[in-house]
Short mmCIF file of C-alpha atoms in Angstrom, two decimals:
data_model
loop_
_atom_site.label_atom_id
_atom_site.label_comp_id
_atom_site.label_asym_id
_atom_site.label_seq_id
_atom_site.Cartn_x
_atom_site.Cartn_y
_atom_site.Cartn_z
CA UNK A 1 4.22 11.61 30.55
CA UNK A 2 7.84 12.08 30.69
CA UNK A 3 10.67 11.19 33.17
CA UNK A 4 11.65 14.68 33.92
CA UNK A 5 14.13 15.24 31.13
CA UNK A 6 11.41 15.38 28.29
CA UNK A 7 11.86 11.76 27.32
CA UNK A 8 9.18 9.08 27.78
CA UNK A 9 9.75 6.50 30.33
CA UNK A 10 11.22 3.16 29.40
CA UNK A 11 8.02 1.30 30.05
CA UNK A 12 5.91 3.75 27.94
CA UNK A 13 3.33 1.81 25.68
CA UNK A 14 3.96 1.88 21.99
CA UNK A 15 1.78 4.51 20.02
CA UNK A 16 0.82 4.61 16.44
CA UNK A 17 -1.45 7.47 15.48
CA UNK A 18 -2.88 8.36 12.12
CA UNK A 19 -2.15 12.15 11.59
CA UNK A 20 -3.59 12.31 8.01
CA UNK A 21 -4.47 9.98 5.12
CA UNK A 22 -5.08 11.18 1.44
CA UNK A 23 -4.99 10.30 -2.23
CA UNK A 24 -1.86 11.22 -3.78
CA UNK A 25 -2.59 10.05 -7.27
CA UNK A 26 -5.45 8.36 -8.95
CA UNK A 27 -5.78 7.39 -12.56
CA UNK A 28 -8.50 5.18 -14.07
CA UNK A 29 -8.55 4.35 -17.81
CA UNK A 30 -11.31 2.79 -19.95
CA UNK A 31 -9.55 2.97 -23.16
CA UNK A 32 -11.90 0.93 -25.28
CA UNK A 33 -15.20 2.43 -24.14
CA UNK A 34 -18.06 2.00 -25.07
CA UNK A 35 -17.14 -1.32 -26.48
CA UNK A 36 -15.48 -2.63 -23.36
CA UNK A 37 -18.75 -2.04 -21.34
CA UNK A 38 -20.72 -4.67 -23.49
CA UNK A 39 -21.30 -8.02 -21.90
CA UNK A 40 -18.16 -10.19 -21.91
CA UNK A 41 -17.94 -13.86 -23.01
CA UNK A 42 -15.75 -14.76 -20.24
CA UNK A 43 -14.37 -13.42 -16.98
CA UNK A 44 -11.68 -10.78 -17.57
CA UNK A 45 -8.16 -11.58 -16.41
CA UNK A 46 -7.29 -9.05 -13.48
CA UNK A 47 -3.75 -8.20 -12.57
CA UNK A 48 -3.13 -6.40 -9.43
CA UNK A 49 0.36 -5.19 -8.04
CA UNK A 50 0.85 -3.67 -4.64
CA UNK A 51 3.79 -1.76 -3.29
CA UNK A 52 4.36 0.13 -0.07
CA UNK A 53 6.85 2.96 0.46
CA UNK A 54 7.71 5.11 3.36
CA UNK A 55 9.67 8.21 4.24
CA UNK A 56 10.50 10.16 7.35
CA UNK A 57 8.54 13.52 7.21
CA UNK A 58 9.43 14.64 10.83
CA UNK A 59 10.49 13.48 14.16
CA UNK A 60 8.72 10.36 14.84
CA UNK A 61 6.37 10.97 11.94
CA UNK A 62 6.32 8.85 8.59
CA UNK A 63 4.40 9.18 5.35
CA UNK A 64 3.53 5.76 4.07
CA UNK A 65 2.32 5.39 0.65
CA UNK A 66 0.18 2.38 -0.57
CA UNK A 67 0.50 1.88 -4.41
CA UNK A 68 -1.96 -0.30 -6.08
CA UNK A 69 -1.98 -0.71 -9.90
CA UNK A 70 -4.41 -3.09 -11.78
CA UNK A 71 -5.55 -3.94 -15.16
CA UNK A 72 -8.51 -6.05 -16.52
CA UNK A 73 -8.03 -7.67 -19.88
CA UNK A 74 -10.26 -9.81 -21.99
CA UNK A 75 -8.29 -11.50 -24.67
CA UNK A 76 -5.95 -8.87 -26.16
CA UNK A 77 -8.36 -5.93 -25.10
CA UNK A 78 -7.79 -3.91 -22.06
CA UNK A 79 -10.98 -3.40 -20.31
CA UNK A 80 -9.83 -0.90 -17.64
CA UNK A 81 -6.63 -0.12 -15.81
CA UNK A 82 -6.10 2.01 -12.71
CA UNK A 83 -3.22 3.35 -10.45
CA UNK A 84 -3.73 4.62 -6.89
CA UNK A 85 -1.31 6.08 -4.60
CA UNK A 86 -2.89 6.46 -1.21
CA UNK A 87 -0.95 7.80 1.71
CA UNK A 88 -0.97 8.39 5.40
CA UNK A 89 1.02 10.40 7.93
CA UNK A 90 1.67 8.34 11.01
CA UNK A 91 3.30 9.31 14.25
CA UNK A 92 5.14 6.45 15.92
CA UNK A 93 6.30 6.73 19.52
CA UNK A 94 7.87 4.42 22.10
CA UNK A 95 8.74 1.65 19.45
CA UNK A 96 12.18 -0.04 19.66
CA UNK A 97 14.38 0.92 16.59
CA UNK A 98 14.45 -2.78 15.39
CA UNK A 99 10.84 -2.73 15.33
CA UNK A 100 10.16 0.53 13.69
CA UNK A 101 10.66 -0.64 9.96
CA UNK A 102 8.29 -3.75 10.14
CA UNK A 103 5.79 -1.60 12.17
CA UNK A 104 5.66 1.23 9.36
CA UNK A 105 5.80 -1.19 6.36
CA UNK A 106 3.21 -3.60 7.68
CA UNK A 107 0.69 -1.91 10.12
CA UNK A 108 0.60 1.39 8.46
CA UNK A 109 -0.44 -0.01 5.08
CA UNK A 110 -2.93 -2.41 6.68
CA UNK A 111 -4.60 0.67 8.28
CA UNK A 112 -4.72 2.41 4.81
CA UNK A 113 -5.78 -0.57 2.67
CA UNK A 114 -9.56 -0.47 3.32
CA UNK A 115 -9.75 3.26 2.34
CA UNK A 116 -7.61 2.32 -0.81
CA UNK A 117 -9.91 -0.59 -1.58
CA UNK A 118 -13.07 1.58 -1.40
CA UNK A 119 -11.61 4.15 -3.78
CA UNK A 120 -10.68 1.46 -6.31
CA UNK A 121 -14.04 -0.06 -6.14
CA UNK A 122 -15.71 3.36 -6.63
CA UNK A 123 -13.48 4.27 -9.59
CA UNK A 124 -14.05 0.93 -11.36
CA UNK A 125 -17.82 1.27 -10.59
CA UNK A 126 -17.90 4.78 -12.03
CA UNK A 127 -16.02 3.65 -15.07
CA UNK A 128 -19.02 1.48 -16.06
CA UNK A 129 -17.84 -1.96 -14.53
CA UNK A 130 -18.98 -3.86 -11.47
CA UNK A 131 -17.17 -2.64 -8.49
CA UNK A 132 -13.73 -4.45 -7.97
CA UNK A 133 -13.44 -5.55 -4.49
CA UNK A 134 -9.72 -6.27 -3.82
CA UNK A 135 -9.03 -9.34 -1.65
CA UNK A 136 -7.34 -8.65 1.62
CA UNK A 137 -3.63 -8.30 1.51
CA UNK A 138 -1.08 -10.09 3.49
CA UNK A 139 1.19 -7.29 4.25
CA UNK A 140 3.47 -9.38 6.40
CA UNK A 141 4.03 -11.64 3.26
CA UNK A 142 4.61 -8.71 1.21
CA UNK A 143 7.14 -7.27 3.54
CA UNK A 144 9.10 -10.52 3.65
CA UNK A 145 9.04 -10.74 -0.22
CA UNK A 146 10.48 -7.29 -0.40
CA UNK A 147 13.09 -7.96 2.09
CA UNK A 148 13.99 -11.20 0.18
CA UNK A 149 14.21 -9.29 -3.07
CA UNK A 150 16.46 -6.63 -1.41
CA UNK A 151 18.74 -9.31 -0.13
CA UNK A 152 19.07 -10.94 -3.49
CA UNK A 153 19.79 -7.60 -5.19
CA UNK A 154 22.42 -6.78 -2.60
CA UNK A 155 24.08 -10.22 -3.02
CA UNK A 156 24.17 -9.62 -6.85
CA UNK A 157 25.98 -6.24 -6.27
CA UNK A 158 28.52 -7.64 -3.86
CA UNK A 159 29.34 -10.75 -5.94
CA UNK A 160 32.76 -10.33 -7.56
CA UNK A 161 33.01 -10.40 -11.43
#
């Protein structure tokens, strides 16, 4: 519905639509197989890193990429490692400009995460290990961390020498 000049009315409800979602990149490595598949004496140390990136791909449309990297190690030996870039294209309408960035960087990856989690669990299982079920991610906390990191980096650049 428009107000006659092609723009939505001021009180139009916010909209977030998933137009597409897809695997951009997936890598799984089992560098020490078959030795790494033998029963382990202790639980492996699993390290996970998660990042979110976004870019504008059209009017009111954004590609959001959820990047997840992980590595399982036992002692000095790598059991497995993986990298996944899982993305979606989202249409965002009727969202105030000051709310747009948090919406894209928090809500969009929250919608993508269950699918990325399943891809990782399957890849690890297909690599000969028990499926790796990632814990839920606090995307609000991740967003705040990234803002703090950016602010710190900017203050380092501004500081006179």
